CSV table of C-alpha atoms and ligand atoms in Angstrom, one decimal:
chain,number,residue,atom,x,y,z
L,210,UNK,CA,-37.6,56.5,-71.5
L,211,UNK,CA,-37.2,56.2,-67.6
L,212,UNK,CA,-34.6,53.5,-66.6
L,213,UNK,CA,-35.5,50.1,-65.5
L,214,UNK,CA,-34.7,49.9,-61.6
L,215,UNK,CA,-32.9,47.3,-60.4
L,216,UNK,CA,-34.8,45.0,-58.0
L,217,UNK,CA,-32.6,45.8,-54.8
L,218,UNK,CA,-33.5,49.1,-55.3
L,219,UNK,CA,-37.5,48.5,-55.8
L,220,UNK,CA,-36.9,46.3,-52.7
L,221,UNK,CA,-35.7,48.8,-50.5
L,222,UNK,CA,-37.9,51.4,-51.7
L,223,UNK,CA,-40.9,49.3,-50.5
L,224,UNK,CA,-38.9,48.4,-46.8
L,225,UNK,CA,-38.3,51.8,-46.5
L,226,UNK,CA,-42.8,52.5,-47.6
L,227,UNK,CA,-42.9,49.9,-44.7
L,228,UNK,CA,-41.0,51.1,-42.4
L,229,UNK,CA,-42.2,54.8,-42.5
L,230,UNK,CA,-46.1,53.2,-41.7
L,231,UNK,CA,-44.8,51.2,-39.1
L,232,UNK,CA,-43.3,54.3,-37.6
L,233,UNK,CA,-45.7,56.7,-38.4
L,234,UNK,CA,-48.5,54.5,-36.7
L,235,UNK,CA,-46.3,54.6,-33.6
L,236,UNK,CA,-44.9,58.2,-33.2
L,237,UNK,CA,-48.5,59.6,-31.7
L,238,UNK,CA,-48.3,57.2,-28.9
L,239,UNK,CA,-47.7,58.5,-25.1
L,240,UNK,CA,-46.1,61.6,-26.8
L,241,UNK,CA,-46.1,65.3,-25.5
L,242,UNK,CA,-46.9,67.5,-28.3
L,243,UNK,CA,-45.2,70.5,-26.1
L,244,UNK,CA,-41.9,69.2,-26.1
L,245,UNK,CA,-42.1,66.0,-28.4
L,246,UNK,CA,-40.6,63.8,-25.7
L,247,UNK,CA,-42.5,60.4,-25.2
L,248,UNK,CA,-44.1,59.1,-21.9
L,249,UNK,CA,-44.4,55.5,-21.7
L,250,UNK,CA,-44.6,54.0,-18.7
L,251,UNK,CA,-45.4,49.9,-18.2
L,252,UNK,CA,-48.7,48.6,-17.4
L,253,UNK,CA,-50.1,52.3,-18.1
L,254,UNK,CA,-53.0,53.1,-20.6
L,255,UNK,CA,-50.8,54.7,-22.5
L,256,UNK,CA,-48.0,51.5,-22.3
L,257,UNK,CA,-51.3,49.1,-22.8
L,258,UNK,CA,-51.8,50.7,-25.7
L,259,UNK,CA,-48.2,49.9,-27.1
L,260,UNK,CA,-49.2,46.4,-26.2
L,261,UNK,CA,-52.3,46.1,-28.6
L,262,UNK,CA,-50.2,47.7,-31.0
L,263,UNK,CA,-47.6,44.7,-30.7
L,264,UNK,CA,-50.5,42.2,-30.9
L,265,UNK,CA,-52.5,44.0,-33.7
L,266,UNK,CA,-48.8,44.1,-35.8
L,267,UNK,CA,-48.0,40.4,-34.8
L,268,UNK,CA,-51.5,39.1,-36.0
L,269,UNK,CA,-51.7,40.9,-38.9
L,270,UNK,CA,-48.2,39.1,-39.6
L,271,UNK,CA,-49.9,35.7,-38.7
L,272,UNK,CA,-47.8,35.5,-35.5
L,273,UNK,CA,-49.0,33.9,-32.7
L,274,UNK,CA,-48.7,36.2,-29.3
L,275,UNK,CA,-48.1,35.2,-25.8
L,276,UNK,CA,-47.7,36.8,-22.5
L,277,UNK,CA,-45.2,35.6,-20.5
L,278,UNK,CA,-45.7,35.1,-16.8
L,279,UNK,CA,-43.7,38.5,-16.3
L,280,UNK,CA,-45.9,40.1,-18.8
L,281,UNK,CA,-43.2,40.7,-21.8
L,282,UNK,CA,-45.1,40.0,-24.9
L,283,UNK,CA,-43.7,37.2,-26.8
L,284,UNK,CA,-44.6,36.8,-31.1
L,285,UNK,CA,-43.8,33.6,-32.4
L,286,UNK,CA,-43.1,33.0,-36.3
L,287,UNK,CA,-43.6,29.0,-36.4
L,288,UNK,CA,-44.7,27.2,-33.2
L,289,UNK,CA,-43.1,28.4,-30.1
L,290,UNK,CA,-40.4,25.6,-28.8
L,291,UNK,CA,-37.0,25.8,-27.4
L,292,UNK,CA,-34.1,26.6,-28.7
L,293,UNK,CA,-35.4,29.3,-31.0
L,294,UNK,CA,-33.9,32.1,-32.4
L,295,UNK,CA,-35.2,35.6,-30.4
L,296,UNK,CA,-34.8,39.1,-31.6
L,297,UNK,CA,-37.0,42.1,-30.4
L,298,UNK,CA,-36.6,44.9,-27.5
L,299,UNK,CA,-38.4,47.6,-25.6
L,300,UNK,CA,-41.2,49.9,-26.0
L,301,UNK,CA,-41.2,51.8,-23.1
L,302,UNK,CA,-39.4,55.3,-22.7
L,303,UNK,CA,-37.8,57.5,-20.0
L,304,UNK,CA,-39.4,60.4,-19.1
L,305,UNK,CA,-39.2,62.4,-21.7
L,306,UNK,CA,-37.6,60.2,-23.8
L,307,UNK,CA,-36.9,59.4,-27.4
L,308,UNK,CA,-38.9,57.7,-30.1
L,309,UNK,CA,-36.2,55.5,-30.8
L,310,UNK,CA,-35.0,53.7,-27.8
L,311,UNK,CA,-36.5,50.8,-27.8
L,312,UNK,CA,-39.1,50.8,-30.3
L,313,UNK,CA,-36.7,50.6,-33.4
L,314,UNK,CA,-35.6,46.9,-32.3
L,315,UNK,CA,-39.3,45.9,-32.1
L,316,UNK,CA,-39.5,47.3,-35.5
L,317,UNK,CA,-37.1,46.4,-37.0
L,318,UNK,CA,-37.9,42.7,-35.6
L,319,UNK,CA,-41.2,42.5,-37.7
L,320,UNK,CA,-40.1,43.9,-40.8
L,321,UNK,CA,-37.0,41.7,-41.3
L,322,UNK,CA,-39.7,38.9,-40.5
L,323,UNK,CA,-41.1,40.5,-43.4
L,324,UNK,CA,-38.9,40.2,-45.9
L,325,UNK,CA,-37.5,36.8,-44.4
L,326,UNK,CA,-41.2,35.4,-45.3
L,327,UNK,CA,-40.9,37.6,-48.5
L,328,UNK,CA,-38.5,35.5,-49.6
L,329,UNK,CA,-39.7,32.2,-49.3
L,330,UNK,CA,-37.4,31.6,-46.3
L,331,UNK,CA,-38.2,28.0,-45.0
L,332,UNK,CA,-36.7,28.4,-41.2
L,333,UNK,CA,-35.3,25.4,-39.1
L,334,UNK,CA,-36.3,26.9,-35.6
L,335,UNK,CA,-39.0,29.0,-34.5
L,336,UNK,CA,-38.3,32.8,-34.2
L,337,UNK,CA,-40.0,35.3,-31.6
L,338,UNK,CA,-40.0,39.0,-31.8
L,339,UNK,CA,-40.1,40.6,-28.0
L,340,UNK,CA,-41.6,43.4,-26.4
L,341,UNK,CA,-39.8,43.2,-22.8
L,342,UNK,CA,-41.6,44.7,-19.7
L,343,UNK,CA,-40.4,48.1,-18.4
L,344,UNK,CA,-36.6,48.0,-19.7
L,345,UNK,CA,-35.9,51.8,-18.4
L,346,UNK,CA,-37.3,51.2,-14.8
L,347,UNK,CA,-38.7,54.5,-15.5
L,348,UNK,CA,-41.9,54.1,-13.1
L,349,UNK,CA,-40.8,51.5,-10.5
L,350,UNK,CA,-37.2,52.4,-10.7
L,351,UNK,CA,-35.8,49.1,-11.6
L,352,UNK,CA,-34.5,49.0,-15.1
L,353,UNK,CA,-34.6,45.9,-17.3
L,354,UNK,CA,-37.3,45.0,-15.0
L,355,UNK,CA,-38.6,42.5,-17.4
L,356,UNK,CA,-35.5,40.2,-18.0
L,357,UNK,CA,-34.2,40.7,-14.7
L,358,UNK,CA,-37.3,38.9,-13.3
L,359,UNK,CA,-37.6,36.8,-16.3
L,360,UNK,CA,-34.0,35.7,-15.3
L,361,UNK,CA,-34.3,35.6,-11.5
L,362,UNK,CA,-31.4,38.6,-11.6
L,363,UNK,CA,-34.2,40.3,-9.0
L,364,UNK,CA,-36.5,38.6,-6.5
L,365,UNK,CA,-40.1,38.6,-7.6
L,366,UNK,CA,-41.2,39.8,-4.2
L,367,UNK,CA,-38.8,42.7,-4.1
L,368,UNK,CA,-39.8,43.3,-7.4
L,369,UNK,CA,-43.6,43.1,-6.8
L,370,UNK,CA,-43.6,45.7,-3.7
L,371,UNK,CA,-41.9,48.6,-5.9
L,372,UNK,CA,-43.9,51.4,-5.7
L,373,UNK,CA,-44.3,54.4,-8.3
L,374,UNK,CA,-44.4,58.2,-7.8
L,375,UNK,CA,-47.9,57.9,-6.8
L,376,UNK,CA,-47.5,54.8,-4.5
L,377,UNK,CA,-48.8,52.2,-6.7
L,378,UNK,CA,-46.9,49.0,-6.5
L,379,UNK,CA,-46.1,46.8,-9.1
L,380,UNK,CA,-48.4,44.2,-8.2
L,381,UNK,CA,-51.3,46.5,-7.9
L,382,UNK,CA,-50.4,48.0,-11.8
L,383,UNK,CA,-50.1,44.7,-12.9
L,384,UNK,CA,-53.6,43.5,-12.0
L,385,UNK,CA,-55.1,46.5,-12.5
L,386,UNK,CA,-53.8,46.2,-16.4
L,387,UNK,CA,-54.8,42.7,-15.8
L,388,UNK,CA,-52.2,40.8,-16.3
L,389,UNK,CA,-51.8,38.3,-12.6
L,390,UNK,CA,-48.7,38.8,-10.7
L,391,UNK,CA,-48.7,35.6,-8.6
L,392,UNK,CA,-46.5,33.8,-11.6
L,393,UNK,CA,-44.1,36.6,-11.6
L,394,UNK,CA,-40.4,35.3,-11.2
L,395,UNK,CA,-38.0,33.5,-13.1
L,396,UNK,CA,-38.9,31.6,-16.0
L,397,UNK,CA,-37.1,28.5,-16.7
L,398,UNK,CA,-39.3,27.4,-19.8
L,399,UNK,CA,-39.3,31.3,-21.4
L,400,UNK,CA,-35.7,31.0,-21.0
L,401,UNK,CA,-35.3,27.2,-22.1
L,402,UNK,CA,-37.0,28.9,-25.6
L,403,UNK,CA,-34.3,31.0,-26.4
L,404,UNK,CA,-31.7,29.5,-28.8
L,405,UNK,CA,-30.4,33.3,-29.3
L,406,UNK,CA,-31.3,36.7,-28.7
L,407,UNK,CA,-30.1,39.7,-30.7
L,408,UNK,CA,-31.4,43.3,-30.0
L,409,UNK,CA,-30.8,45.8,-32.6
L,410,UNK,CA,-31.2,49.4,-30.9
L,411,UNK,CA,-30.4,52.9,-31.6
L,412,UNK,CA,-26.9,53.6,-31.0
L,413,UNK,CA,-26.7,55.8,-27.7
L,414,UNK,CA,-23.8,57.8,-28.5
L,415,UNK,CA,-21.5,58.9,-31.8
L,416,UNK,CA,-19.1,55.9,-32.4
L,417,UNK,CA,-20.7,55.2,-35.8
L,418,UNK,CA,-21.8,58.9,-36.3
L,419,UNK,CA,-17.5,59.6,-36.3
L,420,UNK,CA,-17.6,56.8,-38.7
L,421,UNK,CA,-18.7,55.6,-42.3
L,422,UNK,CA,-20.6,53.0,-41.1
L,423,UNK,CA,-24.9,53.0,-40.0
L,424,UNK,CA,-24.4,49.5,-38.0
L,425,UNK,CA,-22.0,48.1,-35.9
L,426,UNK,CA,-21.8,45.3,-33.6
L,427,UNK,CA,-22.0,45.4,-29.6
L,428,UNK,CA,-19.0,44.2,-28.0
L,429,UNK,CA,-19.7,44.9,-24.4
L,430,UNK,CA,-21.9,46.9,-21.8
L,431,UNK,CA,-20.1,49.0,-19.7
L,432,UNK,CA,-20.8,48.3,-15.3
L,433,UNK,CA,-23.5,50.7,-14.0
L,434,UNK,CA,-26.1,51.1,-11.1
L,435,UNK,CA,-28.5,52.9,-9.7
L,436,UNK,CA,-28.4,53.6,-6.0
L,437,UNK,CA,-31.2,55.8,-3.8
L,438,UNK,CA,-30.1,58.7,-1.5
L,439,UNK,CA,-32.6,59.8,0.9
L,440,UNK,CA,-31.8,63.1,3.0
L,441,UNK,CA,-34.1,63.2,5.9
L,442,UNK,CA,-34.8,66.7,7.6
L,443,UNK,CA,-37.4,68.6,9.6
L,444,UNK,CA,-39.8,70.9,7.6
L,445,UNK,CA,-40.5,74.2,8.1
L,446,UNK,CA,-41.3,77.6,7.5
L,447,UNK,CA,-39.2,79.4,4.9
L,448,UNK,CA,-39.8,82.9,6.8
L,449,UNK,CA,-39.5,82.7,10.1
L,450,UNK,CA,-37.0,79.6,10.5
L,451,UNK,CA,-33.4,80.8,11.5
L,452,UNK,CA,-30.7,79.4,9.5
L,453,UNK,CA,-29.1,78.3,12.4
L,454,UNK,CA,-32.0,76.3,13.5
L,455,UNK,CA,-33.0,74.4,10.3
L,456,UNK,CA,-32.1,70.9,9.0
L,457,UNK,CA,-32.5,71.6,5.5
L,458,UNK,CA,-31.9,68.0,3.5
L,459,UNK,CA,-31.0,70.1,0.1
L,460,UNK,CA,-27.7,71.3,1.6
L,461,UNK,CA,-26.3,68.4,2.0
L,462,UNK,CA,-28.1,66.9,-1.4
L,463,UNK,CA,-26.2,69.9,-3.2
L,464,UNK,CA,-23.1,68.9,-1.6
L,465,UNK,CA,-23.8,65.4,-2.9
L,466,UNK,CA,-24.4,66.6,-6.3
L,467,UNK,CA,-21.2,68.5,-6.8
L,468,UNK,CA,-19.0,66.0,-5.0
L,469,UNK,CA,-20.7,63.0,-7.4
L,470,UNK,CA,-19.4,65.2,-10.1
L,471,UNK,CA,-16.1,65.3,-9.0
L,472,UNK,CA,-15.6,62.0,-7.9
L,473,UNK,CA,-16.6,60.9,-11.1
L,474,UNK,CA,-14.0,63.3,-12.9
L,475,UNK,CA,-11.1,61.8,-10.4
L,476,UNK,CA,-12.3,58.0,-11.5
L,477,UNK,CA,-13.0,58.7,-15.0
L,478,UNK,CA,-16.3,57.2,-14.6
L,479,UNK,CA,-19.6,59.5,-15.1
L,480,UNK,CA,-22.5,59.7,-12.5
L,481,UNK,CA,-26.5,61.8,-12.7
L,482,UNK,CA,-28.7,62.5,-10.0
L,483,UNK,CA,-31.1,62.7,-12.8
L,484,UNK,CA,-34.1,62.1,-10.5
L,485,UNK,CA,-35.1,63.9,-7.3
L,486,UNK,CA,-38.0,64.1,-5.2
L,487,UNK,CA,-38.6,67.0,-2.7
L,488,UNK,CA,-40.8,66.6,0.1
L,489,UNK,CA,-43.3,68.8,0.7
L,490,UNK,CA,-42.1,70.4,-2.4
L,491,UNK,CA,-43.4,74.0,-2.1
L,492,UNK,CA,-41.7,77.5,-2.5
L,493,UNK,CA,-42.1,78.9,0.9
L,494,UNK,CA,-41.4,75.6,3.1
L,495,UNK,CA,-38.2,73.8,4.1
L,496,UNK,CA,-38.1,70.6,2.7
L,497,UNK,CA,-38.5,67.5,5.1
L,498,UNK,CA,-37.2,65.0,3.2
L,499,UNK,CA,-35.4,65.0,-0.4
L,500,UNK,CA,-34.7,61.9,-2.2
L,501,UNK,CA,-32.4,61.3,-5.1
L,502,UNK,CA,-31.5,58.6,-7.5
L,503,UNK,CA,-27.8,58.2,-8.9
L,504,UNK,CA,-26.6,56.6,-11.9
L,505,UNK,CA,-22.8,55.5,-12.0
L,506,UNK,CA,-21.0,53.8,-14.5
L,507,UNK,CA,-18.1,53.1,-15.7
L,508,UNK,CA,-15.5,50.9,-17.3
L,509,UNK,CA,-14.0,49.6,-13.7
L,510,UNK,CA,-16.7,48.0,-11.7
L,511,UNK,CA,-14.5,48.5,-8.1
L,512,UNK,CA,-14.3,51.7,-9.1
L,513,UNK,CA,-17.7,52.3,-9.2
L,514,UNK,CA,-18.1,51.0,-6.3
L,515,UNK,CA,-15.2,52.8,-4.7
L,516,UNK,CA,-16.4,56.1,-6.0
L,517,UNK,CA,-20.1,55.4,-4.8
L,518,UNK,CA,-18.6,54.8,-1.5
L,519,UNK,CA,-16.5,57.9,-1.3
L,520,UNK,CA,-19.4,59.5,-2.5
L,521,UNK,CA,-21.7,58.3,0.5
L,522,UNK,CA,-19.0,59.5,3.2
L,523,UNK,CA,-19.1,62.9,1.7
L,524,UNK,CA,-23.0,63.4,1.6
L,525,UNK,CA,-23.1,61.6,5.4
L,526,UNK,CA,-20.5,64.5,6.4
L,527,UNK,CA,-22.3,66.9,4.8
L,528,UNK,CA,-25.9,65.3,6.3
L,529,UNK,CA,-24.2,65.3,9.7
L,530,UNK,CA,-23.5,69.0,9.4
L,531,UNK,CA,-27.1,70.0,8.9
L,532,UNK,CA,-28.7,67.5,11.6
L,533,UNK,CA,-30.1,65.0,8.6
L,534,UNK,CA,-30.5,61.7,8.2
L,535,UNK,CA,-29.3,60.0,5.2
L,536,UNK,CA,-30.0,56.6,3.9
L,537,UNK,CA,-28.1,55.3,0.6
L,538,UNK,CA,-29.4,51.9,-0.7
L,539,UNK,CA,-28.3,49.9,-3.8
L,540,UNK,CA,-31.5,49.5,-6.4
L,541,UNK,CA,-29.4,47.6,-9.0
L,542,UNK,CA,-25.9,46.7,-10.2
L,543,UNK,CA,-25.3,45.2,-13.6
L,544,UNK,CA,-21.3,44.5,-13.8
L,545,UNK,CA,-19.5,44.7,-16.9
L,546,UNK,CA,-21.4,42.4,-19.7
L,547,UNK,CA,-19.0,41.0,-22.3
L,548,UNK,CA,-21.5,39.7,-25.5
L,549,UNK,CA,-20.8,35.9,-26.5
L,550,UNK,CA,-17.5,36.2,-28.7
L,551,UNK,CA,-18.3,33.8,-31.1
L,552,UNK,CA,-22.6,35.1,-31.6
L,553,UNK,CA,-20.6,38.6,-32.3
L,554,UNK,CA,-18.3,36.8,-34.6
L,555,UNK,CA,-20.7,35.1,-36.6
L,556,UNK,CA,-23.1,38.4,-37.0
L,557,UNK,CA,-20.1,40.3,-38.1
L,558,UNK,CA,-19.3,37.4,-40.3
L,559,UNK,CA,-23.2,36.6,-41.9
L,560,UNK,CA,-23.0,40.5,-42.2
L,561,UNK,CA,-20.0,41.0,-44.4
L,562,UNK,CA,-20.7,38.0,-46.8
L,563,UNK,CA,-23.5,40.6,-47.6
L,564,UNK,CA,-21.3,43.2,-48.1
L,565,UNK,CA,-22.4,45.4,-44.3
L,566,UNK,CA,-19.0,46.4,-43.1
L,567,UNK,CA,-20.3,46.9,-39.4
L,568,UNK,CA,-17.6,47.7,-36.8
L,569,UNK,CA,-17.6,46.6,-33.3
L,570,UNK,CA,-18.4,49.2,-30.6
L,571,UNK,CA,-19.0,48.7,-26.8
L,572,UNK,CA,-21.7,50.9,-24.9
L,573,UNK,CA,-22.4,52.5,-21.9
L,574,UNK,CA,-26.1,52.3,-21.9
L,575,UNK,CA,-27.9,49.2,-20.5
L,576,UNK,CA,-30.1,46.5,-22.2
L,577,UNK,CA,-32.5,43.4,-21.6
L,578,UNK,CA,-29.5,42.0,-24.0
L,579,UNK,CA,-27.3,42.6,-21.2
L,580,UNK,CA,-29.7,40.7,-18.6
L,581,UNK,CA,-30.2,38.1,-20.4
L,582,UNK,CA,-26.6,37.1,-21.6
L,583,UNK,CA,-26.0,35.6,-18.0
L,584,UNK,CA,-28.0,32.5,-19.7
L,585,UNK,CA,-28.2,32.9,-23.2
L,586,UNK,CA,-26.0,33.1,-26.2
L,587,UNK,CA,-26.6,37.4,-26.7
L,588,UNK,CA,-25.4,40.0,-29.7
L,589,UNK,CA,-26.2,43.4,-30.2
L,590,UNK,CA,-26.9,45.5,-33.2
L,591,UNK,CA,-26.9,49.3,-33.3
L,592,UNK,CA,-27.8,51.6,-35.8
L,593,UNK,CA,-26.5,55.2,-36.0
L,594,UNK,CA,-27.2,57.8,-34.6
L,595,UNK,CA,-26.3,61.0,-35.9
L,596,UNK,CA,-25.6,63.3,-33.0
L,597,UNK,CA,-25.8,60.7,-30.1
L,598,UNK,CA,-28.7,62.2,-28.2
L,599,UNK,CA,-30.8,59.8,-26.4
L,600,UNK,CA,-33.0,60.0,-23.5
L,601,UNK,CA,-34.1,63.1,-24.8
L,602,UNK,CA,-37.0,64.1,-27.6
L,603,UNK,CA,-34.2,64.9,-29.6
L,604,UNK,CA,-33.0,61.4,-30.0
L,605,UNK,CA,-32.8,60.4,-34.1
L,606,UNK,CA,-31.5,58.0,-36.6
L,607,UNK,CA,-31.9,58.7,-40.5
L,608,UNK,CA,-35.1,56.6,-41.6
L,609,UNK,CA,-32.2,55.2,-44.5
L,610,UNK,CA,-29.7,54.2,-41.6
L,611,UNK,CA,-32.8,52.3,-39.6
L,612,UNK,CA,-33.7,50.7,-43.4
L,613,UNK,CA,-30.3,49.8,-43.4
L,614,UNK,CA,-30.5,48.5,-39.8
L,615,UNK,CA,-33.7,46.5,-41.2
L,616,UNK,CA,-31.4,44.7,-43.6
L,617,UNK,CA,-28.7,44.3,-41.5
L,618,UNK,CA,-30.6,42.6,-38.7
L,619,UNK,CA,-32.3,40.6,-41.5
L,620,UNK,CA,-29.1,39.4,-42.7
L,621,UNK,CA,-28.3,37.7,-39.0
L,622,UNK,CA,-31.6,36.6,-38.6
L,623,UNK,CA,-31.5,34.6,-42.0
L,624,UNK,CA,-28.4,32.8,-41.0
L,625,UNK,CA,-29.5,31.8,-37.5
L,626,UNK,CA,-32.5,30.5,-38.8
L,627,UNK,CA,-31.2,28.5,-41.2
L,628,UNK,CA,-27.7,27.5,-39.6
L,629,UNK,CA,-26.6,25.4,-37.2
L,630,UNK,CA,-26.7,27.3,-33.6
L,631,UNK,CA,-24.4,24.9,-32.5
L,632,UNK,CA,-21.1,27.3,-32.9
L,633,UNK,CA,-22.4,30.0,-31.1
L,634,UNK,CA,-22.3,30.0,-27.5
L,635,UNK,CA,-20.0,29.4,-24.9
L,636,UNK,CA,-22.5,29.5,-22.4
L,637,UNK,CA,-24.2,26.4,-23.7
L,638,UNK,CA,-27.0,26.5,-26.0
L,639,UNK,CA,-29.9,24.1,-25.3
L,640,UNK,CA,-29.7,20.8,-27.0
L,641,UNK,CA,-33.1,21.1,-28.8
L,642,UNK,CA,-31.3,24.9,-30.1
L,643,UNK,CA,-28.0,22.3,-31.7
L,644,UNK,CA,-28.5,20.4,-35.3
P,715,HGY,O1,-30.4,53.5,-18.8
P,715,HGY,C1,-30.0,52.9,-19.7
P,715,HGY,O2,-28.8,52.6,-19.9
P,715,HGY,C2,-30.9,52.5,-20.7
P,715,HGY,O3,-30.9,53.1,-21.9
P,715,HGY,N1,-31.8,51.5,-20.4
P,716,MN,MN1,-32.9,53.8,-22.7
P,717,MN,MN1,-33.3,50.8,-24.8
């Protein structure tokens, strides 16, 4: 006679049915079958796909969807009023990039909505999932582009003239995916609406992979920036130019590269030209122009700085050396983000009256969470990840640990919609947001 199973169990095995067709629907999107990385780029067919995907899932749900007037996608469970309790993320990727990042705190969003409704929850405030606008900056360079404008952390007319690889600039992508940029900029109301906002996300490194433990708690985000080197030279034939006579901006952008790396070593800080374009990028011709992005970060914001500086007096030597030009220019800075104390407390605490021992762990990687906890009461949840590969088609989590992170992010959800809010923030919670 086969054993009775015990409820939990039959519950999990249908979260864990739901959460491998959520997934599978999503894994085919903007993905490279050669090398299994994903492309997803905002306001892109393949990115406004992603976003009928968000609306198709929220109605289904019942949810009601708006678009805010920076375009992040807003699904509201009860009618959307401030003070409400927000939990969501990104599903947009690097180049290249990992099915996880992103999309497992959308989807993890709906399906504890799920199983909050599944249990008859009655909630006191209204709850919205998120799908925030281009968090990677992976096509017009600006990461966390979403919240930063959202939060007036960037100007909106900066923001609109970005350009992408091809020259199109923001404002041009926007309209063309039909979405108008003239109400692009910071959003009072949108952020008047949030009562709280916790991201769960794939964790970006091994901290809980060294541990027992599939989710932990964010405690902080480490300082990092993005600055632009561009090495102007003179083009020319890679035959007949004499050495002596070229100005040949890759020298001095190698130089860069290796002194970046050793700066970084001396400050105990870590730093990527992960991005560089050559112009006119051919085989037999001298470049005229090479430009680079570097990423710094580290636990020491001046020494970041410092280190960046440093940096820039080496690749101007080395520019001056070969007769080129350089520019450096800041794209973004996000200093060190501490998450509201007493949100973290009460997550850790909601989560170990359930019995989800979930240690606290700070990060290095950067998140709307991170924006938006300048003005709003912000916690973090991650979820393990086995070997700590991210940014990369080899990024993973155990569909069991993401089940667990499911439950876990259920667990806080339940509480802060059925709580008070008033404990959690010293950074003022709206009134409306207070019972
Ligand atoms: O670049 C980052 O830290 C990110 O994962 N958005
Ligand atoms: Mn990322
Ligand atoms: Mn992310």
């Amino acid at each position: 006679m086969a054993l009775a199973r015990s409820g939990a169990t039959v519950e999990r095995d249908r979260l864990r049915a739901s959460f491998d067709g959520v997934w599978g629907d999503l894994a085919g999107v903007g993905r490279d079958p050669r090398s299994g990385g994903y492309d997803r780029f905002s306001w892109t067919g393949v990115d406004l796909g992603l976003r009928e995907w968000f609306v198709a899932e929220a109605t289904r749900r019942g949810l009601e969807v708006e678009v805010d007037r920076n375009g992040n996608q807003w699904a509201w469970w009860g009618a959307p009023a401030d003070g409400a309790v927000v939990t969501g993320s990104h599903l947009d990727s690097v180049p290249g990039g990992g099915a996880f990042d992103g999309p497992l705190g959308v989807v993890s969003a709906l399906l504890a909505v799920d199983a909050l409704r599944a249990s008859g929850l009655a909630p006191e405030r209204p709850l919205a999932v998120v799908n925030f606008v281009e968090e990677e900056g992976a096509r017009f360079g600006l990461a966390c582009l979403g919240s930063r404008l959202m939060t007036g952390a960037v100007d909106a007319g900066h923001a609109l003239s970005l350009t992408d690889d091809d020259g199109t600039s923001l404002a041009d992508a926007m309209s063309a995916a039909g979405h108008a940029p003239e109400h692009v900029g910071l959003d009072e109301a949108a952020l008047a609406r949030i009562g709280v906002f916790v991201e769960l996300h794939v964790e970006q490194g091994v901290h809980l992979a060294l541990g027992e433990e599939s989710v932990g708690v964010a405690s902080a985000i480490l300082p990092h920036g993005r600055w632009h080197f561009c090495f102007e030279g003179e083009g020319n034939h890679a035959g007949t130019t004499r050495l002596v006579d070229r100005h040949d901006p890759m020298l001095p952008f190698a130089e860069a590269v290796g002194a970046a790396r050793r700066l970084a070593d001396e400050a105990q800080a870590v730093t990527t030209f992960g991005r560089v374009r050559v112009d006119p990028n051919g085989t037999n011709a001298i470049p005229s122009r090479v430009d680079a992005w570097l990423d710094a970060r580290g636990a020491d914001e001046v020494g970041i700085v410092r280190l960046v500086d440093d940096l820039r007096r080496v690749a101007e030597e080395a520019a001056a050396g070969h007769g080129v030009r350089l520019t450096v220019t800041n794209d973004s800075f996000t200093p060190v983000v501490e998450f509201d104390a007493s949100l973290s407390d009460r997550l850790r605490s909601s989560l170990g009256a359930a019995s989800i021992a979930a240690p606290t762990l700070p990060t290095a990687a950067g998140h709307d969470a991170g924006i938006l906890a300048a003005r709003v009461p912000t916690a973090m949840l991650f979820v393990r990840n086995p070997t700590g590969i991210s940014h990369s088609p080899h990024e993973h989590a155990d569909a069991s640990d993401c089940v667990d992170g499911v439950e876990a992010l259920t667990v806080v959800l339940r509480d802060l919609l059925t709580e008070s809010l008033e404990v959690v923030s010293d950074r003022g919670v709206p009134a409306e947001a207070a019972r």
